[in-house]
């Protein structure tokens, strides 16, 4: 069994939210649960989730490879996703990303050698009013990421 009984129980809760013939609707939640347990979504995990839900593996791959909140390879302890879409870009999003690249010594899609930080380029997170924004570990939104705010956040994460 690739996933723990606890994860499967959580997936069952998600599956129960949909009609029996719409189990595929739970795929996003199921992948999130699997990623939380495994750290990333390797092919065998994606295929296991697909089989558990009862959908074709390709349907689960389509979801896992489309959204950048799913990690197909291991990431650092802290995954920093910086939005560079237009509203954020106009308010310093690209500069924030460049600052992080220089500060951490890595580019997008890379992880620091100590395994601490992974930097990811993100799409609009629906928080344009707080631009530039950065998402921490897929869940915590960090707003108004000026260089000072970035430094404060990095200090918090040390
Ligand atoms: S463009 Fe960055 S949150 Fe919308």
PDB file of C-alpha atoms and ligand atoms in Angstrom:
ATOM      1  CA  UNK A   1       0.000   0.000   0.000  1.00  0.00           C
ATOM      2  CA  UNK A   2       1.535   3.294  -1.107  1.00  0.00           C
ATOM      3  CA  UNK A   3      -0.535   5.571   1.148  1.00  0.00           C
ATOM      4  CA  UNK A   4      -1.180   5.206   4.847  1.00  0.00           C
ATOM      5  CA  UNK A   5      -4.531   4.166   6.253  1.00  0.00           C
ATOM      6  CA  UNK A   6      -4.905   7.712   7.599  1.00  0.00           C
ATOM      7  CA  UNK A   7      -4.460   9.253   4.143  1.00  0.00           C
ATOM      8  CA  UNK A   8      -6.890   6.775   2.616  1.00  0.00           C
ATOM      9  CA  UNK A   9      -9.391   7.675   5.312  1.00  0.00           C
ATOM     10  CA  UNK A  10      -9.017  11.356   4.381  1.00  0.00           C
ATOM     11  CA  UNK A  11      -9.483  10.505   0.693  1.00  0.00           C
ATOM     12  CA  UNK A  12     -12.606   8.535   1.575  1.00  0.00           C
ATOM     13  CA  UNK A  13     -13.984  11.670   3.276  1.00  0.00           C
ATOM     14  CA  UNK A  14     -13.393  13.605   0.045  1.00  0.00           C
ATOM     15  CA  UNK A  15     -14.951  10.847  -2.076  1.00  0.00           C
ATOM     16  CA  UNK A  16     -18.066  10.898   0.102  1.00  0.00           C
ATOM     17  CA  UNK A  17     -18.702  14.503  -0.966  1.00  0.00           C
ATOM     18  CA  UNK A  18     -19.553  13.412  -4.512  1.00  0.00           C
ATOM     19  CA  UNK A  19     -22.053  11.026  -6.136  1.00  0.00           C
ATOM     20  CA  UNK A  20     -20.705   7.515  -6.659  1.00  0.00           C
ATOM     21  CA  UNK A  21     -20.442   8.045 -10.408  1.00  0.00           C
ATOM     22  CA  UNK A  22     -18.456  11.291  -9.956  1.00  0.00           C
ATOM     23  CA  UNK A  23     -15.503   9.975  -7.951  1.00  0.00           C
ATOM     24  CA  UNK A  24     -13.109  11.733 -10.303  1.00  0.00           C
ATOM     25  CA  UNK A  25     -14.180  15.032  -8.692  1.00  0.00           C
ATOM     26  CA  UNK A  26     -12.119  14.100  -5.637  1.00  0.00           C
ATOM     27  CA  UNK A  27      -8.871  13.802  -7.567  1.00  0.00           C
ATOM     28  CA  UNK A  28      -7.488  17.228  -6.589  1.00  0.00           C
ATOM     29  CA  UNK A  29      -8.082  16.626  -2.908  1.00  0.00           C
ATOM     30  CA  UNK A  30      -6.761  13.083  -3.133  1.00  0.00           C
ATOM     31  CA  UNK A  31      -3.554  14.256  -4.792  1.00  0.00           C
ATOM     32  CA  UNK A  32      -3.141  16.971  -2.161  1.00  0.00           C
ATOM     33  CA  UNK A  33      -3.544  14.405   0.615  1.00  0.00           C
ATOM     34  CA  UNK A  34      -1.072  12.066  -1.085  1.00  0.00           C
ATOM     35  CA  UNK A  35       1.455  14.865  -1.521  1.00  0.00           C
ATOM     36  CA  UNK A  36       1.131  15.899   2.110  1.00  0.00           C
ATOM     37  CA  UNK A  37       2.014  12.371   3.175  1.00  0.00           C
ATOM     38  CA  UNK A  38       4.724  11.606   0.625  1.00  0.00           C
ATOM     39  CA  UNK A  39       6.306  15.045   0.205  1.00  0.00           C
ATOM     40  CA  UNK A  40       5.846  14.958  -3.571  1.00  0.00           C
ATOM     41  CA  UNK A  41       3.901  13.100  -6.221  1.00  0.00           C
ATOM     42  CA  UNK A  42       6.014  10.426  -7.847  1.00  0.00           C
ATOM     43  CA  UNK A  43       4.468   8.493 -10.761  1.00  0.00           C
ATOM     44  CA  UNK A  44       3.649   5.489  -8.588  1.00  0.00           C
ATOM     45  CA  UNK A  45       1.790   7.718  -6.129  1.00  0.00           C
ATOM     46  CA  UNK A  46      -0.228   9.425  -8.879  1.00  0.00           C
ATOM     47  CA  UNK A  47      -1.108   6.061 -10.356  1.00  0.00           C
ATOM     48  CA  UNK A  48      -2.058   4.675  -6.975  1.00  0.00           C
ATOM     49  CA  UNK A  49      -4.383   7.643  -6.354  1.00  0.00           C
ATOM     50  CA  UNK A  50      -5.949   7.158  -9.790  1.00  0.00           C
ATOM     51  CA  UNK A  51      -6.515   3.485  -9.132  1.00  0.00           C
ATOM     52  CA  UNK A  52      -7.953   4.149  -5.680  1.00  0.00           C
ATOM     53  CA  UNK A  53     -10.406   6.696  -7.044  1.00  0.00           C
ATOM     54  CA  UNK A  54     -11.199   4.555 -10.056  1.00  0.00           C
ATOM     55  CA  UNK A  55     -10.068   6.838 -12.861  1.00  0.00           C
ATOM     56  CA  UNK A  56      -7.558   6.419 -15.664  1.00  0.00           C
ATOM     57  CA  UNK A  57      -3.986   7.242 -14.594  1.00  0.00           C
ATOM     58  CA  UNK A  58      -3.767   9.853 -17.356  1.00  0.00           C
ATOM     59  CA  UNK A  59      -6.653  11.778 -15.774  1.00  0.00           C
ATOM     60  CA  UNK A  60      -4.715  12.063 -12.522  1.00  0.00           C
ATOM     61  CA  UNK A  61      -1.524  12.971 -14.402  1.00  0.00           C
ATOM     62  CA  UNK A  62      -3.388  15.756 -16.202  1.00  0.00           C
ATOM     63  CA  UNK A  63      -4.300  17.356 -12.885  1.00  0.00           C
ATOM     64  CA  UNK A  64      -0.958  16.740 -11.162  1.00  0.00           C
ATOM     65  CA  UNK A  65       1.026  18.248 -14.021  1.00  0.00           C
ATOM     66  CA  UNK A  66      -1.254  21.261 -14.589  1.00  0.00           C
ATOM     67  CA  UNK A  67      -1.273  22.935 -11.178  1.00  0.00           C
ATOM     68  CA  UNK A  68       1.978  24.181  -9.684  1.00  0.00           C
ATOM     69  CA  UNK A  69       0.837  23.390  -6.159  1.00  0.00           C
ATOM     70  CA  UNK A  70       1.538  19.756  -6.956  1.00  0.00           C
ATOM     71  CA  UNK A  71       5.177  18.822  -6.683  1.00  0.00           C
ATOM     72  CA  UNK A  72       6.337  16.096  -9.021  1.00  0.00           C
ATOM     73  CA  UNK A  73       9.765  15.948  -7.435  1.00  0.00           C
ATOM     74  CA  UNK A  74      11.016  16.563  -3.885  1.00  0.00           C
ATOM     75  CA  UNK A  75      11.076  20.194  -2.764  1.00  0.00           C
ATOM     76  CA  UNK A  76      12.878  21.982   0.027  1.00  0.00           C
ATOM     77  CA  UNK A  77      11.549  22.427   3.531  1.00  0.00           C
ATOM     78  CA  UNK A  78      10.156  25.771   2.413  1.00  0.00           C
ATOM     79  CA  UNK A  79       8.607  26.073  -1.032  1.00  0.00           C
ATOM     80  CA  UNK A  80       8.362  29.711  -2.061  1.00  0.00           C
ATOM     81  CA  UNK A  81       6.040  30.358  -4.988  1.00  0.00           C
ATOM     82  CA  UNK A  82       6.294  33.897  -6.296  1.00  0.00           C
ATOM     83  CA  UNK A  83       3.538  35.275  -8.498  1.00  0.00           C
ATOM     84  CA  UNK A  84       4.873  36.971 -11.610  1.00  0.00           C
ATOM     85  CA  UNK A  85       1.576  37.447 -13.462  1.00  0.00           C
ATOM     86  CA  UNK A  86       0.804  40.910 -14.742  1.00  0.00           C
ATOM     87  CA  UNK A  87      -0.812  42.618 -11.719  1.00  0.00           C
ATOM     88  CA  UNK A  88       1.966  41.352  -9.437  1.00  0.00           C
ATOM     89  CA  UNK A  89       4.614  42.090 -12.058  1.00  0.00           C
ATOM     90  CA  UNK A  90       3.410  45.686 -12.262  1.00  0.00           C
ATOM     91  CA  UNK A  91       3.835  45.986  -8.515  1.00  0.00           C
ATOM     92  CA  UNK A  92       7.244  44.391  -8.102  1.00  0.00           C
ATOM     93  CA  UNK A  93       6.559  40.658  -8.473  1.00  0.00           C
ATOM     94  CA  UNK A  94       9.367  40.082 -10.944  1.00  0.00           C
ATOM     95  CA  UNK A  95      11.734  42.168  -8.818  1.00  0.00           C
ATOM     96  CA  UNK A  96      10.734  40.121  -5.748  1.00  0.00           C
ATOM     97  CA  UNK A  97      11.476  36.909  -7.649  1.00  0.00           C
ATOM     98  CA  UNK A  98      14.821  38.283  -8.852  1.00  0.00           C
ATOM     99  CA  UNK A  99      15.686  39.309  -5.316  1.00  0.00           C
ATOM    100  CA  UNK A 100      14.913  35.821  -4.011  1.00  0.00           C
ATOM    101  CA  UNK A 101      16.928  34.207  -6.809  1.00  0.00           C
ATOM    102  CA  UNK A 102      19.939  36.327  -5.959  1.00  0.00           C
ATOM    103  CA  UNK A 103      19.437  35.989  -2.193  1.00  0.00           C
ATOM    104  CA  UNK A 104      19.071  32.200  -2.274  1.00  0.00           C
ATOM    105  CA  UNK A 105      21.408  31.565  -5.185  1.00  0.00           C
ATOM    106  CA  UNK A 106      18.866  29.476  -7.089  1.00  0.00           C
ATOM    107  CA  UNK A 107      16.547  29.893 -10.041  1.00  0.00           C
ATOM    108  CA  UNK A 108      12.933  28.880 -10.512  1.00  0.00           C
ATOM    109  CA  UNK A 109      12.429  25.161 -10.064  1.00  0.00           C
ATOM    110  CA  UNK A 110      15.600  24.808  -8.019  1.00  0.00           C
ATOM    111  CA  UNK A 111      16.321  23.970  -4.391  1.00  0.00           C
ATOM    112  CA  UNK A 112      19.115  25.337  -2.224  1.00  0.00           C
ATOM    113  CA  UNK A 113      21.924  22.863  -1.564  1.00  0.00           C
ATOM    114  CA  UNK A 114      20.942  22.624   2.111  1.00  0.00           C
ATOM    115  CA  UNK A 115      17.462  21.481   1.080  1.00  0.00           C
ATOM    116  CA  UNK A 116      15.849  24.410   2.794  1.00  0.00           C
ATOM    117  CA  UNK A 117      14.285  26.492   0.026  1.00  0.00           C
ATOM    118  CA  UNK A 118      12.695  25.734  -3.316  1.00  0.00           C
ATOM    119  CA  UNK A 119      11.755  28.642  -5.563  1.00  0.00           C
ATOM    120  CA  UNK A 120       8.804  28.341  -7.932  1.00  0.00           C
ATOM    121  CA  UNK A 121       7.268  30.769 -10.396  1.00  0.00           C
ATOM    122  CA  UNK A 122       3.568  31.029  -9.694  1.00  0.00           C
ATOM    123  CA  UNK A 123       0.453  32.062 -11.546  1.00  0.00           C
ATOM    124  CA  UNK A 124      -2.144  34.518 -10.271  1.00  0.00           C
ATOM    125  CA  UNK A 125      -3.276  33.495  -6.792  1.00  0.00           C
ATOM    126  CA  UNK A 126      -6.301  35.755  -6.762  1.00  0.00           C
ATOM    127  CA  UNK A 127      -4.658  38.115  -4.312  1.00  0.00           C
ATOM    128  CA  UNK A 128      -3.580  40.796  -6.787  1.00  0.00           C
ATOM    129  CA  UNK A 129      -4.581  43.556  -4.365  1.00  0.00           C
ATOM    130  CA  UNK A 130      -1.784  42.377  -2.057  1.00  0.00           C
ATOM    131  CA  UNK A 131       0.817  42.340  -4.834  1.00  0.00           C
ATOM    132  CA  UNK A 132       3.480  41.262  -4.957  1.00  0.00           C
ATOM    133  CA  UNK A 133       2.510  37.993  -3.304  1.00  0.00           C
ATOM    134  CA  UNK A 134       4.317  34.800  -2.439  1.00  0.00           C
ATOM    135  CA  UNK A 135       2.860  31.493  -1.317  1.00  0.00           C
ATOM    136  CA  UNK A 136       4.676  29.575   1.397  1.00  0.00           C
ATOM    137  CA  UNK A 137       4.431  25.783   1.261  1.00  0.00           C
ATOM    138  CA  UNK A 138       1.299  25.941  -0.902  1.00  0.00           C
ATOM    139  CA  UNK A 139      -0.843  27.216   1.957  1.00  0.00           C
ATOM    140  CA  UNK A 140       0.320  30.462   3.535  1.00  0.00           C
ATOM    141  CA  UNK A 141      -0.118  33.652   1.516  1.00  0.00           C
ATOM    142  CA  UNK A 142       2.522  36.311   2.098  1.00  0.00           C
ATOM    143  CA  UNK A 143       1.465  39.791   0.972  1.00  0.00           C
ATOM    144  CA  UNK A 144       3.312  42.921  -0.158  1.00  0.00           C
ATOM    145  CA  UNK A 145       6.652  41.155  -0.607  1.00  0.00           C
ATOM    146  CA  UNK A 146       9.088  44.021  -0.767  1.00  0.00           C
ATOM    147  CA  UNK A 147      12.760  43.243  -0.209  1.00  0.00           C
ATOM    148  CA  UNK A 148      12.294  44.120   3.458  1.00  0.00           C
ATOM    149  CA  UNK A 149       9.268  41.822   3.754  1.00  0.00           C
ATOM    150  CA  UNK A 150      11.177  39.027   2.036  1.00  0.00           C
ATOM    151  CA  UNK A 151      14.081  39.413   4.446  1.00  0.00           C
ATOM    152  CA  UNK A 152      11.710  39.358   7.419  1.00  0.00           C
ATOM    153  CA  UNK A 153      10.042  36.206   6.106  1.00  0.00           C
ATOM    154  CA  UNK A 154      13.372  34.468   5.456  1.00  0.00           C
ATOM    155  CA  UNK A 155      14.495  35.334   8.986  1.00  0.00           C
ATOM    156  CA  UNK A 156      11.283  33.772  10.322  1.00  0.00           C
ATOM    157  CA  UNK A 157      11.992  30.590   8.385  1.00  0.00           C
ATOM    158  CA  UNK A 158      15.529  30.142   9.660  1.00  0.00           C
TER     159      UNK A 158
HETATM  160  S1  LIG B   1      -1.322  38.555 -10.390  1.00  0.00           S
HETATM  161 FE1  LIG B   1      -0.339  37.947  -8.567  1.00  0.00          FE
HETATM  162  S2  LIG B   1      -1.966  37.382  -7.276  1.00  0.00           S
HETATM  163 FE2  LIG B   1      -2.947  37.979  -9.101  1.00  0.00          FE
END
